[in-house]
CSV table of C-alpha atoms and ligand atoms in Angstrom, one decimal:
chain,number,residue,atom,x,y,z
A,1,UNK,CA,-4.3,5.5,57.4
A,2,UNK,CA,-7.4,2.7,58.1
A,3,UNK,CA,-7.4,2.5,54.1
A,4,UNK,CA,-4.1,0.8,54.1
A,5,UNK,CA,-4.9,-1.0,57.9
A,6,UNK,CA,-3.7,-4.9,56.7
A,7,UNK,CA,-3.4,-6.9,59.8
A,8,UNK,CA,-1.9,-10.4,59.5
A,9,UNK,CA,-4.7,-13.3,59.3
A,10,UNK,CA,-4.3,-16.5,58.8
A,11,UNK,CA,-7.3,-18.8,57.3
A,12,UNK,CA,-9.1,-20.5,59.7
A,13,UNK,CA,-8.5,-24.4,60.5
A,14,UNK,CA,-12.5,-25.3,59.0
A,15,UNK,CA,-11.1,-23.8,55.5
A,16,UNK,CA,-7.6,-24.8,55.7
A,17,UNK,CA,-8.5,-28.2,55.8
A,18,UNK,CA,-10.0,-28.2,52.3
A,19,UNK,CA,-6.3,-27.7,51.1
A,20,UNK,CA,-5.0,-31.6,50.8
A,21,UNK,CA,-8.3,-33.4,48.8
A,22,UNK,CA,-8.0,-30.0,46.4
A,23,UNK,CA,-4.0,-30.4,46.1
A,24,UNK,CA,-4.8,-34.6,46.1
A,25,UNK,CA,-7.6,-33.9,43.1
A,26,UNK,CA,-5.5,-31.5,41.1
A,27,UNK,CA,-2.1,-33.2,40.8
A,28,UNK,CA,-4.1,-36.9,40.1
A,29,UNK,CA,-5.5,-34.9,37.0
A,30,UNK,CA,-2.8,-33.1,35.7
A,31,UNK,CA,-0.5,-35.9,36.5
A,32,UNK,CA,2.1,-35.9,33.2
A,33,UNK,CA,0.4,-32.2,32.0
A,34,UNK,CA,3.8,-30.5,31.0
A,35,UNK,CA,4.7,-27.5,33.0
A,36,UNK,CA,3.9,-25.0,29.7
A,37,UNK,CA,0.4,-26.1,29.2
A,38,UNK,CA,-0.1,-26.3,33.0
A,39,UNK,CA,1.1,-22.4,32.9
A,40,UNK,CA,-2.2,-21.3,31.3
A,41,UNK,CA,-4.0,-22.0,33.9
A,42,UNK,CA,-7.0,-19.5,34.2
A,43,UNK,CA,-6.5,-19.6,30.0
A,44,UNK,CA,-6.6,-23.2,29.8
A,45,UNK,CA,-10.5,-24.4,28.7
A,46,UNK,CA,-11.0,-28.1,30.1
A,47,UNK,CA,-15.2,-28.9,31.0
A,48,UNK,CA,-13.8,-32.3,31.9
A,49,UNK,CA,-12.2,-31.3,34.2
A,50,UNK,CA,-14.5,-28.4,34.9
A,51,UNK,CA,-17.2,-31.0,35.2
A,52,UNK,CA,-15.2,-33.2,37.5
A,53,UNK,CA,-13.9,-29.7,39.9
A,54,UNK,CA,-17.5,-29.2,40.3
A,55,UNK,CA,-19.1,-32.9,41.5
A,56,UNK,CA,-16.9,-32.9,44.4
A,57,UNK,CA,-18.5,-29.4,45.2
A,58,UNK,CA,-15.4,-26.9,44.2
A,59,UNK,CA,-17.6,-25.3,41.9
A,60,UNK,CA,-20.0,-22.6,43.6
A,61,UNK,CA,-18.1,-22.6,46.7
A,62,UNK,CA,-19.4,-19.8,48.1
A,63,UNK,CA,-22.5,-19.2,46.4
A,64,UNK,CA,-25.4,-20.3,48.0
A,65,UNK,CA,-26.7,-23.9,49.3
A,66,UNK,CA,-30.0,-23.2,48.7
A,67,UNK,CA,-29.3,-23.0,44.8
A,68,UNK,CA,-26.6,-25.7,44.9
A,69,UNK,CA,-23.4,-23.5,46.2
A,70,UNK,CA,-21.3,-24.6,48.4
A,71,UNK,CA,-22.0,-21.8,51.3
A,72,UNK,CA,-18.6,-21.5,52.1
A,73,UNK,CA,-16.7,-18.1,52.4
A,74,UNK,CA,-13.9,-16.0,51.0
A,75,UNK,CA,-11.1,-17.8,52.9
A,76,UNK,CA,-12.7,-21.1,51.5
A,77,UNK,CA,-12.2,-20.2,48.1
A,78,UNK,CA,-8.9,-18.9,48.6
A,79,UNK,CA,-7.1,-21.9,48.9
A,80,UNK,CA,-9.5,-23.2,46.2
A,81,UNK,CA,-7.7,-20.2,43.7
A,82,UNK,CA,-4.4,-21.1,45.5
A,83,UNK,CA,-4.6,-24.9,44.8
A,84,UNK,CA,-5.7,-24.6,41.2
A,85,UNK,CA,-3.7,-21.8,39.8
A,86,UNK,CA,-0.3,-22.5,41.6
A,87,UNK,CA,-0.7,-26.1,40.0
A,88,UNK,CA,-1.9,-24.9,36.5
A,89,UNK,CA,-5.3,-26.6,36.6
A,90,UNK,CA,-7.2,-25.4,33.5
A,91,UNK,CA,-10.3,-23.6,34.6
A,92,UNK,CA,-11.5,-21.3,32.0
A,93,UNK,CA,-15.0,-23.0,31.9
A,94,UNK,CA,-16.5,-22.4,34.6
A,95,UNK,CA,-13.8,-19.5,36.4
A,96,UNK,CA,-15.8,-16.2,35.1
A,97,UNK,CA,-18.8,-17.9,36.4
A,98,UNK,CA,-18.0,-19.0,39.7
A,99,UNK,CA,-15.7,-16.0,40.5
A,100,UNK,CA,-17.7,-13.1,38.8
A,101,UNK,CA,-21.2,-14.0,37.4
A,102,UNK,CA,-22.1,-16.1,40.0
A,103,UNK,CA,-21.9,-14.2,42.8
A,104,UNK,CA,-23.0,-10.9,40.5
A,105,UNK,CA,-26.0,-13.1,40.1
A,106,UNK,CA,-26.4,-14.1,43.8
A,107,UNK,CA,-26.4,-10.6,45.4
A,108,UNK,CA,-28.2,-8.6,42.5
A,109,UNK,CA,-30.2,-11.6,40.4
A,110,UNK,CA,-34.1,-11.8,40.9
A,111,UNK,CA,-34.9,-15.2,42.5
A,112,UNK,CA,-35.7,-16.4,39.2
A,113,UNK,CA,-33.0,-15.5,37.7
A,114,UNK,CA,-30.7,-17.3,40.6
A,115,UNK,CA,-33.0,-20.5,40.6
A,116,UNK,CA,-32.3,-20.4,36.6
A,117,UNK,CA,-29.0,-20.0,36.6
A,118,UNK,CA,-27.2,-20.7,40.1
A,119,UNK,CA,-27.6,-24.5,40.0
A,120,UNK,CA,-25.9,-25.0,36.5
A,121,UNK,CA,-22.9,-22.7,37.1
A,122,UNK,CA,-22.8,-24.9,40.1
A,123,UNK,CA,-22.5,-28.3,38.1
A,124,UNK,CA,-20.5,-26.3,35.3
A,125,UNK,CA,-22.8,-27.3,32.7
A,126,UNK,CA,-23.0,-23.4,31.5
A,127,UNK,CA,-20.3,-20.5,31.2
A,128,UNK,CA,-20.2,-16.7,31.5
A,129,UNK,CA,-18.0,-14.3,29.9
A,130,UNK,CA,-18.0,-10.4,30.9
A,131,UNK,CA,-19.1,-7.7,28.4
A,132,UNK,CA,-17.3,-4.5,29.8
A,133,UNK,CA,-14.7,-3.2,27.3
A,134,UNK,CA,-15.7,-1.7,23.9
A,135,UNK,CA,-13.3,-0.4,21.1
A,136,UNK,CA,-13.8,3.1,22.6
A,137,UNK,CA,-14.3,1.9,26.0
A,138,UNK,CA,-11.7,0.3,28.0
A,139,UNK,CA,-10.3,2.1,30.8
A,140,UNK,CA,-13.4,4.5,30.2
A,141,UNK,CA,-16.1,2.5,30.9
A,142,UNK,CA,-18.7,5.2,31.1
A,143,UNK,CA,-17.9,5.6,27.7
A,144,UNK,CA,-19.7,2.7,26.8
A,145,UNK,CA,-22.0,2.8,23.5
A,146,UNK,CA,-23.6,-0.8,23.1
A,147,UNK,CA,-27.7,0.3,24.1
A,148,UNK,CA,-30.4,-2.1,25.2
A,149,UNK,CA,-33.5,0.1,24.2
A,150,UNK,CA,-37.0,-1.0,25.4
A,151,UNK,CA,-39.6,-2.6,23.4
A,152,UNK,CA,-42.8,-4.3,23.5
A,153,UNK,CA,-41.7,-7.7,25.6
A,154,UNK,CA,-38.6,-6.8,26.4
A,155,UNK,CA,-35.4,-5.1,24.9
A,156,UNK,CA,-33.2,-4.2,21.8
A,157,UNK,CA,-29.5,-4.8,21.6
A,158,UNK,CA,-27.1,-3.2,19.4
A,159,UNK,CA,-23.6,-2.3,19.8
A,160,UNK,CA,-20.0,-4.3,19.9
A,161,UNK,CA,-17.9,-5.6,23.3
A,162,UNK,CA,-14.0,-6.2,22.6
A,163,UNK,CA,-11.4,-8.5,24.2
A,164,UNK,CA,-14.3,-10.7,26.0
A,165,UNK,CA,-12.2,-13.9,27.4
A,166,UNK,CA,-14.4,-17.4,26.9
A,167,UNK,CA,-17.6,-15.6,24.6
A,168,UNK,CA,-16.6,-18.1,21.9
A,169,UNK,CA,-17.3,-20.9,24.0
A,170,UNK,CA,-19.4,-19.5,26.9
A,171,UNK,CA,-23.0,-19.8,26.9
A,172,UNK,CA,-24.0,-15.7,28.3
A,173,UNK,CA,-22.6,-12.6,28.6
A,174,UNK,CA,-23.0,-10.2,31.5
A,175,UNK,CA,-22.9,-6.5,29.7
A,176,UNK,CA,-22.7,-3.2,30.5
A,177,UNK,CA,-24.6,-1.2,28.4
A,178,UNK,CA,-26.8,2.1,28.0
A,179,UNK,CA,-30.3,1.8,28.3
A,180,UNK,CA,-30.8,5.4,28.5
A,181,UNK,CA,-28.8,8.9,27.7
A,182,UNK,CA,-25.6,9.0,25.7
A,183,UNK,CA,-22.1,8.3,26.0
A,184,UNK,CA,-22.1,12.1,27.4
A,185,UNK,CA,-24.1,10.9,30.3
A,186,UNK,CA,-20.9,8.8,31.6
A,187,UNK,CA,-22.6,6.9,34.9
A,188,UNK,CA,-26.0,7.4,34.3
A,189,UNK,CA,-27.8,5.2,31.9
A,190,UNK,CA,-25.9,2.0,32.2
A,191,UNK,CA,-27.2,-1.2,33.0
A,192,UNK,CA,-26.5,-4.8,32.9
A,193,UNK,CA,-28.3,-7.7,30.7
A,194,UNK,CA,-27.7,-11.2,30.3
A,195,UNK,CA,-27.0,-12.1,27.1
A,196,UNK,CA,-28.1,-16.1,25.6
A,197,UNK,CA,-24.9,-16.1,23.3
A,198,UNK,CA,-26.7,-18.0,20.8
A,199,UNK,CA,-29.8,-15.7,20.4
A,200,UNK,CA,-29.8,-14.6,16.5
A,201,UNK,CA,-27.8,-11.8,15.7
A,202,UNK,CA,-25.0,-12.3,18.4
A,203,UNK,CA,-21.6,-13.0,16.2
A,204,UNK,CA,-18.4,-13.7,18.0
A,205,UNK,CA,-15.2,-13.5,16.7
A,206,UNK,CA,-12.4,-15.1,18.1
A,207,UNK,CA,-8.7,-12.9,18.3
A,208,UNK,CA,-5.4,-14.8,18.1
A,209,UNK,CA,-3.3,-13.2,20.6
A,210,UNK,CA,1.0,-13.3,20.6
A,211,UNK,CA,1.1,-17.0,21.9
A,212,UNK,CA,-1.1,-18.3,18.8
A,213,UNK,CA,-3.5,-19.2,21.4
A,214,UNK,CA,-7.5,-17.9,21.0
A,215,UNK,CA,-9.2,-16.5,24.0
A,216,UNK,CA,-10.6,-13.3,23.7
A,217,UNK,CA,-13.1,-12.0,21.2
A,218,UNK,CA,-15.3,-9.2,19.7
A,219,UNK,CA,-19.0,-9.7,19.9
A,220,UNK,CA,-21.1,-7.9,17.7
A,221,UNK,CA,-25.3,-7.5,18.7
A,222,UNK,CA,-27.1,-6.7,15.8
A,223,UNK,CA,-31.1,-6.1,16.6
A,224,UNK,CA,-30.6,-8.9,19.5
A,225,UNK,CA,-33.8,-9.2,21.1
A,226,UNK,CA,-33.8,-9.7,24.5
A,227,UNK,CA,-36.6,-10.9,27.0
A,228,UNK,CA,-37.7,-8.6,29.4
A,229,UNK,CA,-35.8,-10.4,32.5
A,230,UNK,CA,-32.5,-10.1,30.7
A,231,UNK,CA,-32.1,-6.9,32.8
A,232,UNK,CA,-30.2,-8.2,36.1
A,233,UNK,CA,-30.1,-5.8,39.5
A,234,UNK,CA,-31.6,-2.1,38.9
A,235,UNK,CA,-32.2,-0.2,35.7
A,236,UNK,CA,-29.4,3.1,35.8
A,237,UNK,CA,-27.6,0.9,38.4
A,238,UNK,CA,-25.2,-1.0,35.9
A,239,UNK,CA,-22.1,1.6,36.8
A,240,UNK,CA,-22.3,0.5,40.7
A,241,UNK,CA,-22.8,-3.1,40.4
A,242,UNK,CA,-19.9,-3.3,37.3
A,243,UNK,CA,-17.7,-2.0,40.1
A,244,UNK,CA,-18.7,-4.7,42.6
A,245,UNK,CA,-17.9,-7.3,40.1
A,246,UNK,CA,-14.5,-5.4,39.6
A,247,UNK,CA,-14.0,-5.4,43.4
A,248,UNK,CA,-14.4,-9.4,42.9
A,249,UNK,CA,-12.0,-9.6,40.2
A,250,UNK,CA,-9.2,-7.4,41.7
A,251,UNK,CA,-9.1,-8.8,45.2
A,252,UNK,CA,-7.6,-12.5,45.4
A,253,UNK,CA,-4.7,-15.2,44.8
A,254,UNK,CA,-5.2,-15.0,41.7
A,255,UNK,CA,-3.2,-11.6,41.0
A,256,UNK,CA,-0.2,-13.5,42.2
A,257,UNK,CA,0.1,-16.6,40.7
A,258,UNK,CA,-0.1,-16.1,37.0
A,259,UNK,CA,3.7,-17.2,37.3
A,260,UNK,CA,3.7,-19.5,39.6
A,261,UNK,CA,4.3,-22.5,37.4
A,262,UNK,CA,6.9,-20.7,35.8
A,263,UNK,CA,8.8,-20.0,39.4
A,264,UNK,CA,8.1,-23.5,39.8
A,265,UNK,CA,10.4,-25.4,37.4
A,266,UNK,CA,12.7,-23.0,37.7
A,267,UNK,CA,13.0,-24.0,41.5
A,268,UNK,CA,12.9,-27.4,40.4
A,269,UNK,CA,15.3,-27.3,38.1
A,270,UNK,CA,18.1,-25.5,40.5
A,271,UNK,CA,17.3,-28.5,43.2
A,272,UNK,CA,18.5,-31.1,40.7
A,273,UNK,CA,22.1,-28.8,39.8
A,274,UNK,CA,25.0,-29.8,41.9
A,275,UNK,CA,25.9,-26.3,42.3
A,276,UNK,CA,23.1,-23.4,41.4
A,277,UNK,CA,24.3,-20.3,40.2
A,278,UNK,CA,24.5,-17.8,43.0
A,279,UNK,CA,23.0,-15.1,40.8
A,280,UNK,CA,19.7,-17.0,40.3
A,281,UNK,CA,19.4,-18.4,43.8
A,282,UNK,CA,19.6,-14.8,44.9
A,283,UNK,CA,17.0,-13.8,42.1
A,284,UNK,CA,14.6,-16.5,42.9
A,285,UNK,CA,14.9,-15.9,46.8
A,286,UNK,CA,14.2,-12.1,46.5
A,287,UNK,CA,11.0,-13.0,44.4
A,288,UNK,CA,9.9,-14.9,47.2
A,289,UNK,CA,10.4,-13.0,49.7
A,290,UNK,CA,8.0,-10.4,47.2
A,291,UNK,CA,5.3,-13.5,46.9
A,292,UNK,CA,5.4,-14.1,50.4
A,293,UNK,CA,4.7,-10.4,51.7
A,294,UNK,CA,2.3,-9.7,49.0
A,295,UNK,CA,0.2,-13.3,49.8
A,296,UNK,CA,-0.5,-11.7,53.4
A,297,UNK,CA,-1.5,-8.9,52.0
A,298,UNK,CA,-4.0,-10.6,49.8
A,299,UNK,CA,-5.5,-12.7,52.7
A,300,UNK,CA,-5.7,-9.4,54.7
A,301,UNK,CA,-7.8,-8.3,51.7
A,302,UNK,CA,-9.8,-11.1,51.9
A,303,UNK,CA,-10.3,-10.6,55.6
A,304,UNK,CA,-11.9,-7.3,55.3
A,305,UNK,CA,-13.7,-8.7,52.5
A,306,UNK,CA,-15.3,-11.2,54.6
A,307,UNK,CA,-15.9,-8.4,57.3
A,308,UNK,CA,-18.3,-7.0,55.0
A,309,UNK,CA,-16.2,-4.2,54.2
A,310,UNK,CA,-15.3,-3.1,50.3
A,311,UNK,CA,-11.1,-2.3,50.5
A,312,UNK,CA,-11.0,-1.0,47.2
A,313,UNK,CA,-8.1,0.6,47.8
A,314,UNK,CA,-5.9,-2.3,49.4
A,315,UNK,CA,-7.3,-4.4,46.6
A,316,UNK,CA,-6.0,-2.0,44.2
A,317,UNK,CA,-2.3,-1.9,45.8
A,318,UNK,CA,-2.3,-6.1,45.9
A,319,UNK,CA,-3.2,-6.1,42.6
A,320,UNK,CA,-0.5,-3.8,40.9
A,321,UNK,CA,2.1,-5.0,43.1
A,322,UNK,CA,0.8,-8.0,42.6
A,323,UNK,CA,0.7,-7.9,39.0
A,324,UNK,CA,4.4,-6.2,39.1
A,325,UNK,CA,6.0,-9.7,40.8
A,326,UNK,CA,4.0,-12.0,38.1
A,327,UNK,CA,5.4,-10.0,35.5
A,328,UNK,CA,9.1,-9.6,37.4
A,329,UNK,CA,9.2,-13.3,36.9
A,330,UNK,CA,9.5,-13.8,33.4
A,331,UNK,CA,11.8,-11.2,32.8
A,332,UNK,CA,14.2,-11.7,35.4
A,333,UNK,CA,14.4,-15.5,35.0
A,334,UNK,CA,15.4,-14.4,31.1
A,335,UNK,CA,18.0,-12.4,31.6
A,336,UNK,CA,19.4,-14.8,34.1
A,337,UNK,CA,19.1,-17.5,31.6
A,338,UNK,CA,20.6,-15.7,28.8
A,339,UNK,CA,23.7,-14.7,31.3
A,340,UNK,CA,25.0,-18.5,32.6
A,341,UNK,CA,28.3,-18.1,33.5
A,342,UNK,CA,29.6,-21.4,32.8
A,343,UNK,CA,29.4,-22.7,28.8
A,344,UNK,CA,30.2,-26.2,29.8
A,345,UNK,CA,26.9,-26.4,32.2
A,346,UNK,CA,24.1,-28.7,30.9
A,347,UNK,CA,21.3,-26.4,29.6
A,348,UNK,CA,18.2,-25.6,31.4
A,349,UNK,CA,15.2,-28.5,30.4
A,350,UNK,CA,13.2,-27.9,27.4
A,351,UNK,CA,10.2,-27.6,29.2
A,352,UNK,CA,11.6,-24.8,31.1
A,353,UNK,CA,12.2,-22.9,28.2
A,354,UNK,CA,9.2,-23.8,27.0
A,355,UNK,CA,7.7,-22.4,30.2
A,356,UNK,CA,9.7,-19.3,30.1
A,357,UNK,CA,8.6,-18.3,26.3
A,358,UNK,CA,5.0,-18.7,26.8
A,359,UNK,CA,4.8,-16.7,30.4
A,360,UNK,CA,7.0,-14.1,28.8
A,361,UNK,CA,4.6,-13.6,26.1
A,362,UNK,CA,1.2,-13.3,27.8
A,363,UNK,CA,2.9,-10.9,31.0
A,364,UNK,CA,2.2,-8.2,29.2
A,365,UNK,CA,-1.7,-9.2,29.7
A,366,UNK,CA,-1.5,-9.4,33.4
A,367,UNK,CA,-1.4,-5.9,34.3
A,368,UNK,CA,-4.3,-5.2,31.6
A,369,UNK,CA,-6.9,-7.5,32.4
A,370,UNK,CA,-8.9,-6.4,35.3
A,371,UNK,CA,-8.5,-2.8,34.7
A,372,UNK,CA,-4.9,-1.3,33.5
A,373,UNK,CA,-1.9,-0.2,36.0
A,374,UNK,CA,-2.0,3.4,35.2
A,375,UNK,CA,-5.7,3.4,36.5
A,376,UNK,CA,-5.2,1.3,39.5
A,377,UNK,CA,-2.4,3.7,40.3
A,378,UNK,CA,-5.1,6.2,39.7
A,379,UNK,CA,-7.2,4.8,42.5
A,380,UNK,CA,-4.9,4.9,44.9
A,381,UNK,CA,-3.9,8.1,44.4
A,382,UNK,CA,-7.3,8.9,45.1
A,383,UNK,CA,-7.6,6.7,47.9
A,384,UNK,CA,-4.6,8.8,49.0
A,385,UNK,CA,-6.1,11.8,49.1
A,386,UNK,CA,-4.0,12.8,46.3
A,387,UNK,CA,-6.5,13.2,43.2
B,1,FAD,C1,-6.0,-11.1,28.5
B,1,FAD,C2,-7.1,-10.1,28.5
B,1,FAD,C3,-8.4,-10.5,28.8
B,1,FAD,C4,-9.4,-9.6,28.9
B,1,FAD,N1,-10.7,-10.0,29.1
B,1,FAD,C5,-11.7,-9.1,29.2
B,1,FAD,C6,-13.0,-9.6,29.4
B,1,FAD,O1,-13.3,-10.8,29.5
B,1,FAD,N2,-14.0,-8.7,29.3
B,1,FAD,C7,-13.8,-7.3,29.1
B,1,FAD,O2,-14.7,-6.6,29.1
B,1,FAD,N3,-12.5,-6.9,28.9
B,1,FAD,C8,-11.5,-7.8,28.9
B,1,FAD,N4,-10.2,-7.3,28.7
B,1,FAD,C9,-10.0,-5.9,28.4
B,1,FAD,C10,-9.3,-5.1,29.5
B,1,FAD,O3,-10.1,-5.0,30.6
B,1,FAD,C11,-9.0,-3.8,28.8
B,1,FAD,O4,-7.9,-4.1,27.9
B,1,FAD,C12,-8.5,-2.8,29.8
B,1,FAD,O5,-9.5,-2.4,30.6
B,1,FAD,C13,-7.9,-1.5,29.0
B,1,FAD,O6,-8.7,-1.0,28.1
B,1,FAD,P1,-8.2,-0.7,26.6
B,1,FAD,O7,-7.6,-2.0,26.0
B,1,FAD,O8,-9.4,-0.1,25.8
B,1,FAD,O9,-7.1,0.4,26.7
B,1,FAD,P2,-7.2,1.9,26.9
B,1,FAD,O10,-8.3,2.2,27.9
B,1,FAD,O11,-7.4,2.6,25.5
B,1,FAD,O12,-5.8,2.3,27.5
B,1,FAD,C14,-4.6,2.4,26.7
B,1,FAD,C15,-3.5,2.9,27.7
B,1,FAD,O13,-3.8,4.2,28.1
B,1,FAD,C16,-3.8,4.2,29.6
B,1,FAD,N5,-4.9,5.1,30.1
B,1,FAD,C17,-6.2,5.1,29.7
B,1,FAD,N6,-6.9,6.0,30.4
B,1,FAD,C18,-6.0,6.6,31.3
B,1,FAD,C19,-6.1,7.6,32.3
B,1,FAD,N7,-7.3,8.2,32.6
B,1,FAD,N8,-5.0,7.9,33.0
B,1,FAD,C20,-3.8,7.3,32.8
B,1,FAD,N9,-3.7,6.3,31.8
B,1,FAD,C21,-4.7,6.0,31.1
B,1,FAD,C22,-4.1,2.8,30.0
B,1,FAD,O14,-3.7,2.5,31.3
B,1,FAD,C23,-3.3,2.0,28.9
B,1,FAD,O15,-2.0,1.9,29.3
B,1,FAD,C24,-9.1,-8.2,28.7
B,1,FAD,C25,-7.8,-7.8,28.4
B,1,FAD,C26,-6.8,-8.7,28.3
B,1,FAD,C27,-5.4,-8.3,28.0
């Protein structure tokens, strides 16, 4: 069926070629970062580093020149995801921006609103966090309870977002809230504000998750007065551009590597033994052969992407197969670990283990964020005709 259509493409020379002074930047500033702090990657909050990613134009890649972007396209800024993430390069500051917010702002923003805010994502001098899930709103969206009513100059805003990554350090929140109807009216009645985090009556609390690491939140809005260009793209309209943004956020690299690092020193570490056990050559072969596959499928994605073309449902099969092979990792590498046959080998590096605990311990995560494997597979059915 076309749906499902992924013909092998391969990223053109012009955006290839960005690949070596990325990979040259990257390892020059995580030279001597061990591999379990590189494996937070997209968790890892560094505006250093952020700062420096963005002067030699790797921030904003493909928003637009005229507001400082880079112009570039979706193959561009794949092997900008591939580059950073395989490596572990810590880009919570300015990632929701420049893969969500930014281009949320770009193709619904008024032009003030993209000549306010475009050219600092672009420098990352300012970050974004995403207002979507509520206590009683997660997979349910149009469930969502947090209202922006109208007033005088502008708008009201009360309610509570959950699990928002970066809003303790971010400077605005895109939300999803109701500006009209109730929770009853599902779609109808949502829309999307910006939200100045430090406007008074904003409170963010940060949550600790398993690793001891803080991350996510829950914001609170209590009377938060908003001006009256806080609403971005159409009143009512929310619903259909929350699902563009979710398009952006399911589709890409970045469903694949969460591991990566992980697979990494494990590969490294087999290359130093004398004699690898077969077991976990075999293992680590058959996840590459899974990575492999499932990268083509991902740049097919991104080629229909570029095409113009919204594969929702292809995006939705990368990412929970996707999601399946990051969390694969983990596992299998500990039960391979806790089964070496030979008592007199040297035990695996510290770092590895290291490595090992702290990927096992946020896998659960990677088939939640972005929108939960049960509901994916729930797309696809329908995409299937099945539903
Ligand atoms: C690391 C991390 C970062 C996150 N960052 C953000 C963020 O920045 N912004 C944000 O808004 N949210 C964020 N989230 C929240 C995430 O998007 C939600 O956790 C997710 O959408 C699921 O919602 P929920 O937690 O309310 O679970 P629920 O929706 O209550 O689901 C609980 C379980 O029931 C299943 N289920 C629910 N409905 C159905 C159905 N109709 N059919 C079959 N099964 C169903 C789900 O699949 C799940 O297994 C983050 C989550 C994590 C783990």
């Amino acid at each position: 069926m076309d749906a499902l259509m992924l013909p092998l493409t391969r990223i053109p020379p012009a955006d290839e070629a960005l690949r070596a002074g990325i990979r040259e930047f990257v390892e020059s500033a995580l030279a001597g970062v061990p591999a379990d702090v590189r494996a937070r990657s997209w968790m890892g909050y560094d505006p250093a580093f952020s700062r420096a990613l963005a002067e030699r134009g790797w921030v904003g890649l493909a928003l637009p020149p005229e507001h400082g972007g880079g112009g570039r396209g979706v193959f561009a800024r794949f092997v900008l995801v591939e580059e950073l993430l395989s490596r572990g390069a810590p880009v919570l500051m300015h990632w929701i921006a420049d893969r969500q917010s930014g281009p949320m702002i770009a193709r619904f923003g008024s032009e003030a609103q993209k000549r306010f805010y475009l050219p600092r994502i672009c420098r990352a001098e300012i970050g974004f966090c995403i207002g979507l899930s509520e206590p009683n709103a997660g997979s349910d969206l149009a469930s969502v309870r947090t209202r922006a009513e109208r007033t005088a100059d502008g708008w009201r805003l009360n309610g509570r977002k959950i699990w928002t990554t970066n809003a303790h350090r971010a400077n605005y929140m895109i939300a999803l809230v109701r500006t009209s109807g109730s929770a009853a009216d599902r779609h109808a009645g949502l829309s999307q504000v910006i939200v100045d985090l430090s406007a008074p009556g904003v409170s963010v609390r940060p949550i600790r998750d398993l690793t001891g690491d803080t991350h996510f939140n829950e914001v609170a809005f209590d009377d938060v007065r908003l001006p009256d260009d806080a609403l971005i793209g159409d009143e009512g309209q929310g619903w259909a551009q929350a699902n563009a943004e979710l398009a952006f956020e399911r589709s890409g690299p970045e469903r694949l590597l969460s591991s990566q690092v992980l697979v990494d020193e494990w590969f490294g570490w087999l290359r130093t033994l004398a004699d690898p056990p077969a077991a976990q050559v075999a293992a680590l072969g058959a996840i590459f052969a899974r990575l492999v596959t499932l990268r083509a499928m991902s740049l097919a994605v991104a080629a229909r992407i570029d095409a113009g073309e919204s594969p929702m449902l292809a995006a939705a099969l990368v990412k929970d197969l996707g999601t399946l092979v990051e969390q694969d990792i983990p596992a299998t590498l500990s039960d391979m670990l806790a089964d070496l046959p030979d008592a007199d080998r040297a035990p695996p590096p510290a770092v590895l283990m290291r490595t090992l605990a702290y990927v096992s311990q946020m896998a659960p995560t990677f088939s939640l964020r972005g929108g939960t494997r049960e509901i994916l597979r729930g797309v696809i059915a329908r995409g299937l005709s099945l539903r």
